[in-house]
Amino acid sequence: MNPPLKSLKDIPKEEILLPGTPACAGCGGLLALRHALKALGEKVVIVNAAGCFTLLAIYPLTPFRSSWLYTAMASAPAGAQGVRDALDVLIEKGRLDPQEDLKVVVLTGDGAAYDMGLSSTSGAIHRNLDFYYLCYDNEAYGNTGFQKSGATPRGSKTATTPPGSHQPAGSHLPKKDLFEIWRSHEPPYLATVSPAYPVDLINKFRKAEEHRGPKLFISLAPCPPGWGMDPSASVEVARLAVETGVWALKEAVYGEVSTTFVPRKFKPVEEYLACQERFAHLFRPVRQEEVLREIQAGVDDYWRGWKDQIR
Ligand SMILES: Cc1ncc(C[n+]2csc(CCOP(=O)(O)OP(=O)(O)O)c2C)c(N)n1
Ligand code: SF4
């Protein structure tokens, strides 16, 4: 097993994802992917569910040192099963040296992860498929214009939840808990990660390597055009999500959950909301006090549950 990294200085310099990718400036998901690949290395097949990152690999070229397979939005885990089976057959027949085996990595947005691909994901976890699953969670269907997904948080404006007289506070539904949906299937490893905490992110991928079976990573993914913020602010906004307690950094090994970072003093959630245009209607023209209180209370309740267990 690789020893855990201690500081930013230890992060591998070698890029597996080459520069010049066709994503928006400041894409938080792309940054998370870049860090993840530094942990995973080159011996990888990425199985991509249709979304923003599908545009990264334009046939016959990819910006990756590794391989790439594109699937329909709902089918990436089924595609991953096919790739894993093919690799296993090649190894069994002696046509692939086990040392040259590849890691199979599903790469998906939250629309596919929380909604459209959930049944094929559930099947793959249930079959104990040996794969990594990285969801860059920009909290909406980004590629098609930022429509609401099951990952959209309460209060967010999206193309399909515009604040108006009928719905002054944007989306009225809470975000689904994908971590817990996965945990109920009892896979060996689950983690939430953030592009603002690359040491934590890389160490989680390294730790997951010890386990055969499904391994989930959900990265909060600031999305400048969808969230309405300056591209240069992505890392700062991702950090604020953690510092306010909105995005909890945690992992679960065989179902046992532990936090991997706890802010010394939690900042008010408003600091995170106020810097994004998708939440502007919660502050102007009139403050949506009740909604702001509910959002803060939801975060407080989550962390209150951890009070006695935090290590
Ligand atoms: C079955 C199906 N419906 C709709 C689409 C159109 N489509 C392509 S990408 C996309 C958005 C995907 O959203 P998400 O998974 O959140 O990834 P992101 O775009 O945010 O990267 C949609 C709806 C599709 N490819 N397949
Ligand atoms: S729309 Fe958002 S998620 Fe998609 S490439 Fe741009 S910044 Fe990244």
mmCIF file of C-alpha atoms and ligand atoms in Angstrom:
data_model
loop_
_atom_site.group_PDB
_atom_site.id
_atom_site.type_symbol
_atom_site.label_atom_id
_atom_site.label_comp_id
_atom_site.label_asym_id
_atom_site.label_seq_id
_atom_site.Cartn_x
_atom_site.Cartn_y
_atom_site.Cartn_z
ATOM 1 C CA MET A 1 0.000 0.000 0.000
ATOM 2 C CA ASN A 2 1.190 3.552 -0.790
ATOM 3 C CA PRO A 3 1.922 5.623 2.336
ATOM 4 C CA PRO A 4 -0.559 8.477 2.835
ATOM 5 C CA LEU A 5 0.438 11.941 1.617
ATOM 6 C CA LYS A 6 0.940 14.547 4.317
ATOM 7 C CA SER A 7 1.029 17.830 2.422
ATOM 8 C CA LEU A 8 0.470 19.489 -0.938
ATOM 9 C CA LYS A 9 4.196 19.260 -1.594
ATOM 10 C CA ASP A 10 3.875 15.451 -1.828
ATOM 11 C CA ILE A 11 1.263 15.457 -4.593
ATOM 12 C CA PRO A 12 2.563 13.603 -7.638
ATOM 13 C CA LYS A 13 3.774 16.031 -10.294
ATOM 14 C CA GLU A 14 3.070 13.799 -13.266
ATOM 15 C CA GLU A 15 -0.155 14.684 -15.080
ATOM 16 C CA ILE A 16 -2.253 11.776 -16.374
ATOM 17 C CA LEU A 17 -4.820 14.218 -17.722
ATOM 18 C CA LEU A 18 -2.997 16.422 -20.204
ATOM 19 C CA PRO A 19 -3.628 20.193 -20.329
ATOM 20 C CA GLY A 20 -5.822 21.850 -22.941
ATOM 21 C CA THR A 21 -9.055 19.960 -22.239
ATOM 22 C CA PRO A 22 -12.278 21.411 -23.652
ATOM 23 C CA ALA A 23 -14.070 22.153 -20.358
ATOM 24 C CA CYS A 24 -15.062 25.536 -18.904
ATOM 25 C CA ALA A 25 -12.407 27.569 -17.135
ATOM 26 C CA GLY A 26 -12.499 26.852 -13.410
ATOM 27 C CA CYS A 27 -14.385 23.549 -13.756
ATOM 28 C CA GLY A 28 -14.220 22.007 -10.268
ATOM 29 C CA GLY A 29 -15.057 18.548 -11.578
ATOM 30 C CA LEU A 30 -12.109 18.623 -13.947
ATOM 31 C CA LEU A 31 -9.793 19.550 -11.103
ATOM 32 C CA ALA A 32 -11.102 16.648 -9.007
ATOM 33 C CA LEU A 33 -10.587 14.305 -11.963
ATOM 34 C CA ARG A 34 -7.033 15.562 -12.438
ATOM 35 C CA HIS A 35 -6.191 14.799 -8.800
ATOM 36 C CA ALA A 36 -7.963 11.433 -8.903
ATOM 37 C CA LEU A 37 -5.956 10.333 -11.926
ATOM 38 C CA LYS A 38 -2.719 11.210 -10.153
ATOM 39 C CA ALA A 39 -3.700 8.633 -7.551
ATOM 40 C CA LEU A 40 -5.037 6.061 -10.011
ATOM 41 C CA GLY A 41 -2.183 6.260 -12.523
ATOM 42 C CA GLU A 42 -2.159 5.361 -16.212
ATOM 43 C CA LYS A 43 -3.425 1.796 -16.067
ATOM 44 C CA VAL A 44 -7.038 2.796 -16.182
ATOM 45 C CA VAL A 45 -10.064 2.448 -18.446
ATOM 46 C CA ILE A 46 -12.430 5.358 -17.930
ATOM 47 C CA VAL A 47 -16.059 4.501 -18.651
ATOM 48 C CA ASN A 48 -17.852 7.786 -19.133
ATOM 49 C CA ALA A 49 -21.589 8.431 -18.830
ATOM 50 C CA ALA A 50 -22.771 11.150 -21.232
ATOM 51 C CA GLY A 51 -22.227 14.572 -19.677
ATOM 52 C CA CYS A 52 -19.835 17.515 -19.807
ATOM 53 C CA PHE A 53 -16.743 15.308 -19.705
ATOM 54 C CA THR A 54 -17.796 13.365 -22.755
ATOM 55 C CA LEU A 55 -16.387 16.321 -24.660
ATOM 56 C CA LEU A 56 -12.942 15.645 -23.215
ATOM 57 C CA ALA A 57 -12.341 12.722 -25.535
ATOM 58 C CA ILE A 58 -13.073 13.477 -29.146
ATOM 59 C CA TYR A 59 -12.561 10.350 -31.254
ATOM 60 C CA PRO A 60 -9.896 9.229 -32.011
ATOM 61 C CA LEU A 61 -8.048 11.431 -29.480
ATOM 62 C CA THR A 62 -8.231 11.742 -25.719
ATOM 63 C CA PRO A 63 -6.305 14.018 -23.350
ATOM 64 C CA PHE A 64 -5.694 10.984 -21.116
ATOM 65 C CA ARG A 65 -2.693 8.708 -20.912
ATOM 66 C CA SER A 66 -5.259 5.984 -20.211
ATOM 67 C CA SER A 67 -8.136 4.425 -22.174
ATOM 68 C CA TRP A 68 -11.638 5.765 -22.556
ATOM 69 C CA LEU A 69 -15.050 4.276 -23.289
ATOM 70 C CA TYR A 70 -18.150 6.396 -23.785
ATOM 71 C CA THR A 71 -21.566 5.013 -22.807
ATOM 72 C CA ALA A 72 -25.167 6.217 -22.744
ATOM 73 C CA MET A 73 -26.071 8.228 -19.670
ATOM 74 C CA ALA A 74 -27.681 5.429 -17.690
ATOM 75 C CA SER A 75 -25.334 2.623 -18.652
ATOM 76 C CA ALA A 76 -21.821 3.405 -17.427
ATOM 77 C CA PRO A 77 -21.825 0.731 -14.667
ATOM 78 C CA ALA A 78 -23.045 -1.844 -17.220
ATOM 79 C CA GLY A 79 -20.225 -0.739 -19.523
ATOM 80 C CA ALA A 80 -17.791 -1.081 -16.630
ATOM 81 C CA GLN A 81 -19.031 -4.639 -16.048
ATOM 82 C CA GLY A 82 -18.290 -5.506 -19.690
ATOM 83 C CA VAL A 83 -14.781 -4.053 -19.508
ATOM 84 C CA ARG A 84 -14.026 -5.766 -16.185
ATOM 85 C CA ASP A 85 -15.294 -9.116 -17.533
ATOM 86 C CA ALA A 86 -13.216 -8.765 -20.701
ATOM 87 C CA LEU A 87 -10.074 -8.019 -18.690
ATOM 88 C CA ASP A 88 -10.738 -11.008 -16.407
ATOM 89 C CA VAL A 89 -11.220 -13.327 -19.404
ATOM 90 C CA LEU A 90 -7.960 -12.108 -20.979
ATOM 91 C CA ILE A 91 -6.106 -12.711 -17.710
ATOM 92 C CA GLU A 92 -7.679 -16.163 -17.317
ATOM 93 C CA LYS A 93 -6.656 -17.139 -20.858
ATOM 94 C CA GLY A 94 -3.105 -15.927 -20.254
ATOM 95 C CA ARG A 95 -3.452 -13.178 -22.840
ATOM 96 C CA LEU A 96 -3.021 -10.366 -20.315
ATOM 97 C CA ASP A 97 -0.302 -10.338 -17.682
ATOM 98 C CA PRO A 98 -2.039 -9.682 -14.325
ATOM 99 C CA GLN A 99 0.635 -7.011 -13.746
ATOM 100 C CA GLU A 100 -0.822 -5.179 -16.762
ATOM 101 C CA ASP A 101 -4.387 -5.335 -15.461
ATOM 102 C CA LEU A 102 -6.364 -2.075 -15.679
ATOM 103 C CA LYS A 103 -8.532 -0.319 -13.123
ATOM 104 C CA VAL A 104 -12.062 0.270 -14.350
ATOM 105 C CA VAL A 105 -13.321 3.752 -13.458
ATOM 106 C CA VAL A 106 -16.806 5.079 -14.095
ATOM 107 C CA LEU A 107 -16.762 8.851 -14.582
ATOM 108 C CA THR A 108 -20.146 10.486 -14.311
ATOM 109 C CA GLY A 109 -22.014 13.673 -13.526
ATOM 110 C CA ASP A 110 -24.669 13.808 -10.841
ATOM 111 C CA GLY A 111 -27.570 13.592 -13.311
ATOM 112 C CA ALA A 112 -26.402 10.113 -14.295
ATOM 113 C CA ALA A 113 -25.229 9.183 -10.776
ATOM 114 C CA TYR A 114 -28.198 10.344 -8.695
ATOM 115 C CA ASP A 115 -30.970 9.828 -11.239
ATOM 116 C CA MET A 116 -30.681 8.238 -14.652
ATOM 117 C CA GLY A 117 -27.973 5.656 -13.972
ATOM 118 C CA LEU A 118 -29.055 4.674 -10.479
ATOM 119 C CA SER A 119 -30.564 1.293 -11.378
ATOM 120 C CA SER A 120 -27.540 0.093 -13.362
ATOM 121 C CA THR A 121 -25.319 1.394 -10.533
ATOM 122 C CA SER A 122 -27.363 -0.496 -7.957
ATOM 123 C CA GLY A 123 -27.035 -3.677 -10.020
ATOM 124 C CA ALA A 124 -23.270 -3.296 -10.342
ATOM 125 C CA ILE A 125 -22.806 -2.714 -6.596
ATOM 126 C CA HIS A 126 -25.065 -5.670 -5.837
ATOM 127 C CA ARG A 127 -22.900 -7.904 -8.084
ATOM 128 C CA ASN A 128 -19.835 -6.615 -6.197
ATOM 129 C CA LEU A 129 -18.261 -5.391 -9.438
ATOM 130 C CA ASP A 130 -14.634 -4.418 -8.875
ATOM 131 C CA PHE A 131 -14.681 -0.797 -10.049
ATOM 132 C CA TYR A 132 -14.163 2.827 -9.047
ATOM 133 C CA TYR A 133 -17.033 5.260 -9.457
ATOM 134 C CA LEU A 134 -16.231 8.987 -9.551
ATOM 135 C CA CYS A 135 -19.184 11.377 -9.592
ATOM 136 C CA TYR A 136 -18.326 15.039 -10.157
ATOM 137 C CA ASP A 137 -21.315 16.632 -8.511
ATOM 138 C CA ASN A 138 -22.103 20.050 -9.970
ATOM 139 C CA GLU A 139 -25.612 19.662 -8.560
ATOM 140 C CA ALA A 140 -27.472 19.811 -11.900
ATOM 141 C CA TYR A 141 -27.519 18.524 -15.475
ATOM 142 C CA GLY A 142 -24.671 20.816 -16.533
ATOM 143 C CA ASN A 143 -24.048 19.888 -20.142
ATOM 144 C CA THR A 144 -27.597 20.565 -21.279
ATOM 145 C CA GLY A 145 -28.050 23.930 -19.552
ATOM 146 C CA PHE A 146 -28.145 23.290 -15.787
ATOM 147 C CA GLN A 147 -31.488 21.592 -15.232
ATOM 148 C CA LYS A 148 -32.377 20.346 -11.727
ATOM 149 C CA SER A 149 -31.088 16.888 -10.793
ATOM 150 C CA GLY A 150 -31.549 14.743 -7.704
ATOM 151 C CA ALA A 151 -28.340 16.340 -6.413
ATOM 152 C CA THR A 152 -29.633 19.911 -6.613
ATOM 153 C CA PRO A 153 -29.761 21.387 -3.115
ATOM 154 C CA ARG A 154 -32.746 23.107 -1.542
ATOM 155 C CA GLY A 155 -32.943 26.756 -2.651
ATOM 156 C CA SER A 156 -30.879 26.486 -5.837
ATOM 157 C CA LYS A 157 -31.960 28.155 -9.021
ATOM 158 C CA THR A 158 -31.663 25.880 -12.047
ATOM 159 C CA ALA A 159 -33.087 26.088 -15.576
ATOM 160 C CA THR A 160 -36.065 24.033 -14.394
ATOM 161 C CA THR A 161 -36.460 25.624 -10.935
ATOM 162 C CA PRO A 162 -36.402 29.340 -11.752
ATOM 163 C CA PRO A 163 -37.344 31.445 -8.739
ATOM 164 C CA GLY A 164 -40.665 33.126 -9.386
ATOM 165 C CA SER A 165 -43.898 34.012 -7.669
ATOM 166 C CA HIS A 166 -44.957 30.326 -7.555
ATOM 167 C CA GLN A 167 -41.582 29.204 -6.188
ATOM 168 C CA PRO A 168 -39.664 32.189 -4.742
ATOM 169 C CA ALA A 169 -36.914 30.034 -3.273
ATOM 170 C CA GLY A 170 -35.865 27.980 -6.325
ATOM 171 C CA SER A 171 -35.736 24.208 -5.845
ATOM 172 C CA HIS A 172 -37.928 23.159 -2.913
ATOM 173 C CA LEU A 173 -36.667 19.573 -2.803
ATOM 174 C CA PRO A 174 -33.717 18.394 -0.711
ATOM 175 C CA LYS A 175 -30.563 16.876 -2.226
ATOM 176 C CA LYS A 176 -30.598 13.068 -2.365
ATOM 177 C CA ASP A 177 -28.009 11.365 -0.185
ATOM 178 C CA LEU A 178 -26.038 9.299 -2.719
ATOM 179 C CA PHE A 179 -23.472 8.290 -0.090
ATOM 180 C CA GLU A 180 -26.197 6.639 1.992
ATOM 181 C CA ILE A 181 -27.889 5.107 -1.062
ATOM 182 C CA TRP A 182 -24.585 3.410 -1.871
ATOM 183 C CA ARG A 183 -23.907 2.530 1.784
ATOM 184 C CA SER A 184 -27.171 0.611 2.001
ATOM 185 C CA HIS A 185 -25.679 -1.766 -0.619
ATOM 186 C CA GLU A 186 -22.719 -2.459 1.720
ATOM 187 C CA PRO A 187 -19.817 -1.849 -0.699
ATOM 188 C CA PRO A 188 -16.259 -1.880 0.709
ATOM 189 C CA TYR A 189 -15.349 1.788 0.240
ATOM 190 C CA LEU A 190 -17.175 5.120 -0.056
ATOM 191 C CA ALA A 191 -15.870 8.657 0.167
ATOM 192 C CA THR A 192 -16.801 12.249 -0.404
ATOM 193 C CA VAL A 193 -13.981 14.433 -1.735
ATOM 194 C CA SER A 194 -13.335 18.007 -2.801
ATOM 195 C CA PRO A 195 -11.012 19.632 -5.334
ATOM 196 C CA ALA A 196 -10.073 22.088 -2.556
ATOM 197 C CA TYR A 197 -8.631 19.232 -0.444
ATOM 198 C CA PRO A 198 -6.375 17.359 -2.888
ATOM 199 C CA VAL A 199 -4.320 15.566 -0.215
ATOM 200 C CA ASP A 200 -7.498 14.125 1.315
ATOM 201 C CA LEU A 201 -8.766 13.227 -2.179
ATOM 202 C CA ILE A 202 -5.613 11.431 -3.292
ATOM 203 C CA ASN A 203 -5.256 9.563 -0.007
ATOM 204 C CA LYS A 204 -8.818 8.274 -0.287
ATOM 205 C CA PHE A 205 -8.166 6.887 -3.777
ATOM 206 C CA ARG A 206 -4.980 5.262 -2.515
ATOM 207 C CA LYS A 207 -6.764 3.746 0.457
ATOM 208 C CA ALA A 208 -9.576 2.420 -1.738
ATOM 209 C CA GLU A 209 -7.013 0.491 -3.780
ATOM 210 C CA GLU A 210 -6.784 -2.048 -0.948
ATOM 211 C CA HIS A 211 -10.375 -3.127 -1.510
ATOM 212 C CA ARG A 212 -11.881 -5.277 -4.258
ATOM 213 C CA GLY A 213 -15.425 -4.346 -5.176
ATOM 214 C CA PRO A 214 -17.332 -1.122 -5.770
ATOM 215 C CA LYS A 215 -15.614 2.068 -4.609
ATOM 216 C CA LEU A 216 -17.494 5.372 -4.662
ATOM 217 C CA PHE A 217 -16.082 8.910 -4.734
ATOM 218 C CA ILE A 218 -18.432 11.883 -4.833
ATOM 219 C CA SER A 219 -16.686 15.185 -5.454
ATOM 220 C CA LEU A 220 -18.448 18.480 -5.022
ATOM 221 C CA ALA A 221 -17.755 20.205 -8.340
ATOM 222 C CA PRO A 222 -18.120 23.982 -8.517
ATOM 223 C CA CYS A 223 -19.405 24.866 -11.973
ATOM 224 C CA PRO A 224 -18.827 28.564 -12.815
ATOM 225 C CA PRO A 225 -21.522 28.942 -15.523
ATOM 226 C CA GLY A 226 -24.158 26.973 -13.601
ATOM 227 C CA TRP A 227 -23.390 28.268 -10.126
ATOM 228 C CA GLY A 228 -22.895 31.846 -11.305
ATOM 229 C CA MET A 229 -19.448 32.637 -10.011
ATOM 230 C CA ASP A 230 -16.081 33.695 -11.321
ATOM 231 C CA PRO A 231 -13.986 30.769 -12.652
ATOM 232 C CA SER A 232 -11.094 31.884 -10.463
ATOM 233 C CA ALA A 233 -13.240 31.297 -7.343
ATOM 234 C CA SER A 234 -13.849 27.561 -7.815
ATOM 235 C CA VAL A 235 -11.365 26.271 -5.263
ATOM 236 C CA GLU A 236 -12.370 28.945 -2.766
ATOM 237 C CA VAL A 237 -16.074 28.094 -3.125
ATOM 238 C CA ALA A 238 -15.305 24.364 -2.794
ATOM 239 C CA ARG A 239 -13.343 25.155 0.390
ATOM 240 C CA LEU A 240 -16.214 27.289 1.745
ATOM 241 C CA ALA A 241 -18.584 24.351 1.237
ATOM 242 C CA VAL A 242 -16.411 22.325 3.615
ATOM 243 C CA GLU A 243 -15.738 25.166 6.069
ATOM 244 C CA THR A 244 -19.453 25.898 6.432
ATOM 245 C CA GLY A 245 -20.265 22.195 6.891
ATOM 246 C CA VAL A 246 -22.352 22.021 3.693
ATOM 247 C CA TRP A 247 -19.996 19.416 2.169
ATOM 248 C CA ALA A 248 -18.809 16.903 4.746
ATOM 249 C CA LEU A 249 -15.540 15.154 3.954
ATOM 250 C CA LYS A 250 -15.990 11.553 5.053
ATOM 251 C CA GLU A 251 -15.449 7.933 4.144
ATOM 252 C CA ALA A 252 -17.023 4.578 4.950
ATOM 253 C CA VAL A 253 -15.003 1.373 5.046
ATOM 254 C CA TYR A 254 -17.314 -1.643 5.019
ATOM 255 C CA GLY A 255 -20.138 0.619 6.149
ATOM 256 C CA GLU A 256 -18.361 2.268 9.074
ATOM 257 C CA VAL A 257 -18.448 6.022 8.517
ATOM 258 C CA SER A 258 -15.798 8.457 9.728
ATOM 259 C CA THR A 259 -15.179 12.103 8.992
ATOM 260 C CA THR A 260 -11.803 12.953 7.469
ATOM 261 C CA PHE A 261 -11.855 16.696 8.109
ATOM 262 C CA VAL A 262 -13.794 18.737 10.632
ATOM 263 C CA PRO A 263 -13.589 22.538 10.524
ATOM 264 C CA ARG A 264 -12.292 23.986 13.806
ATOM 265 C CA LYS A 265 -15.074 26.569 13.717
ATOM 266 C CA PHE A 266 -17.917 26.292 11.224
ATOM 267 C CA LYS A 267 -18.555 29.384 9.099
ATOM 268 C CA PRO A 268 -22.199 30.466 8.548
ATOM 269 C CA VAL A 269 -23.738 28.702 5.548
ATOM 270 C CA GLU A 270 -24.765 32.102 4.177
ATOM 271 C CA GLU A 271 -21.115 32.791 3.331
ATOM 272 C CA TYR A 272 -21.183 29.871 0.902
ATOM 273 C CA LEU A 273 -24.600 30.693 -0.539
ATOM 274 C CA ALA A 274 -24.053 34.436 -0.962
ATOM 275 C CA CYS A 275 -21.100 34.072 -3.336
ATOM 276 C CA GLN A 276 -23.114 32.140 -5.944
ATOM 277 C CA GLU A 277 -25.653 33.648 -8.296
ATOM 278 C CA ARG A 278 -27.773 30.448 -8.177
ATOM 279 C CA PHE A 279 -28.727 31.414 -4.605
ATOM 280 C CA ALA A 280 -29.014 35.207 -5.171
ATOM 281 C CA HIS A 281 -32.837 35.130 -4.916
ATOM 282 C CA LEU A 282 -32.484 33.959 -1.296
ATOM 283 C CA PHE A 283 -31.016 37.391 -0.482
ATOM 284 C CA ARG A 284 -32.579 39.797 -3.008
ATOM 285 C CA PRO A 285 -34.984 41.549 -3.479
ATOM 286 C CA VAL A 286 -36.176 40.160 -0.106
ATOM 287 C CA ARG A 287 -34.312 37.794 2.175
ATOM 288 C CA GLN A 288 -35.952 34.364 2.272
ATOM 289 C CA GLU A 289 -35.417 34.087 6.033
ATOM 290 C CA GLU A 290 -37.300 30.857 6.493
ATOM 291 C CA VAL A 291 -35.440 29.068 3.707
ATOM 292 C CA LEU A 292 -32.053 30.377 4.878
ATOM 293 C CA ARG A 293 -32.878 29.195 8.416
ATOM 294 C CA GLU A 294 -33.938 25.768 7.121
ATOM 295 C CA ILE A 295 -30.744 25.348 5.105
ATOM 296 C CA GLN A 296 -28.565 26.294 8.099
ATOM 297 C CA ALA A 297 -30.632 24.026 10.378
ATOM 298 C CA GLY A 298 -30.161 21.087 7.979
ATOM 299 C CA VAL A 299 -26.382 21.512 8.153
ATOM 300 C CA ASP A 300 -26.449 21.949 11.953
ATOM 301 C CA ASP A 301 -28.566 18.815 12.361
ATOM 302 C CA TYR A 302 -26.168 16.772 10.257
ATOM 303 C CA TRP A 303 -23.154 17.801 12.343
ATOM 304 C CA ARG A 304 -25.014 17.491 15.645
ATOM 305 C CA GLY A 305 -25.387 13.810 14.765
ATOM 306 C CA TRP A 306 -21.602 13.609 14.556
ATOM 307 C CA LYS A 307 -20.849 15.522 17.749
ATOM 308 C CA ASP A 308 -20.044 12.491 19.891
ATOM 309 C CA GLN A 309 -18.396 10.476 17.151
ATOM 310 C CA ILE A 310 -15.977 12.958 15.544
ATOM 311 C CA ARG A 311 -12.403 11.782 15.628
HETATM 312 C C1 LIG B 1 -31.069 9.132 -22.085
HETATM 313 C C2 LIG B 1 -30.474 10.492 -22.312
HETATM 314 N N1 LIG B 1 -31.212 11.583 -22.060
HETATM 315 C C3 LIG B 1 -30.692 12.811 -22.263
HETATM 316 C C4 LIG B 1 -29.438 12.934 -22.746
HETATM 317 C C5 LIG B 1 -28.882 14.322 -23.024
HETATM 318 N N2 LIG B 1 -27.815 14.655 -22.117
HETATM 319 C C6 LIG B 1 -26.520 14.593 -22.488
HETATM 320 S S1 LIG B 1 -25.488 15.130 -21.303
HETATM 321 C C7 LIG B 1 -26.782 15.464 -20.269
HETATM 322 C C8 LIG B 1 -26.572 16.062 -18.921
HETATM 323 C C9 LIG B 1 -25.892 15.115 -17.978
HETATM 324 O O1 LIG B 1 -25.905 15.646 -16.670
HETATM 325 P P1 LIG B 1 -24.913 15.133 -15.580
HETATM 326 O O2 LIG B 1 -24.944 13.655 -15.507
HETATM 327 O O3 LIG B 1 -25.212 15.861 -14.322
HETATM 328 O O4 LIG B 1 -23.485 15.540 -16.103
HETATM 329 P P2 LIG B 1 -22.970 17.018 -16.477
HETATM 330 O O5 LIG B 1 -23.656 17.390 -17.744
HETATM 331 O O6 LIG B 1 -23.320 17.924 -15.363
HETATM 332 O O7 LIG B 1 -21.503 16.830 -16.692
HETATM 333 C C10 LIG B 1 -28.011 15.140 -20.866
HETATM 334 C C11 LIG B 1 -29.331 15.321 -20.228
HETATM 335 C C12 LIG B 1 -28.687 11.773 -23.009
HETATM 336 N N3 LIG B 1 -27.444 11.792 -23.460
HETATM 337 N N4 LIG B 1 -29.239 10.544 -22.788
HETATM 338 S S1 SF4 B 2 -20.696 23.294 -17.351
HETATM 339 FE FE1 SF4 B 2 -19.816 23.101 -15.288
HETATM 340 S S2 SF4 B 2 -19.336 20.896 -15.022
HETATM 341 FE FE2 SF4 B 2 -19.634 21.298 -17.228
HETATM 342 S S3 SF4 B 2 -17.544 21.679 -18.016
HETATM 343 FE FE3 SF4 B 2 -18.473 23.668 -17.515
HETATM 344 S S4 SF4 B 2 -17.800 24.077 -15.374
HETATM 345 FE FE4 SF4 B 2 -17.465 21.891 -15.775
#
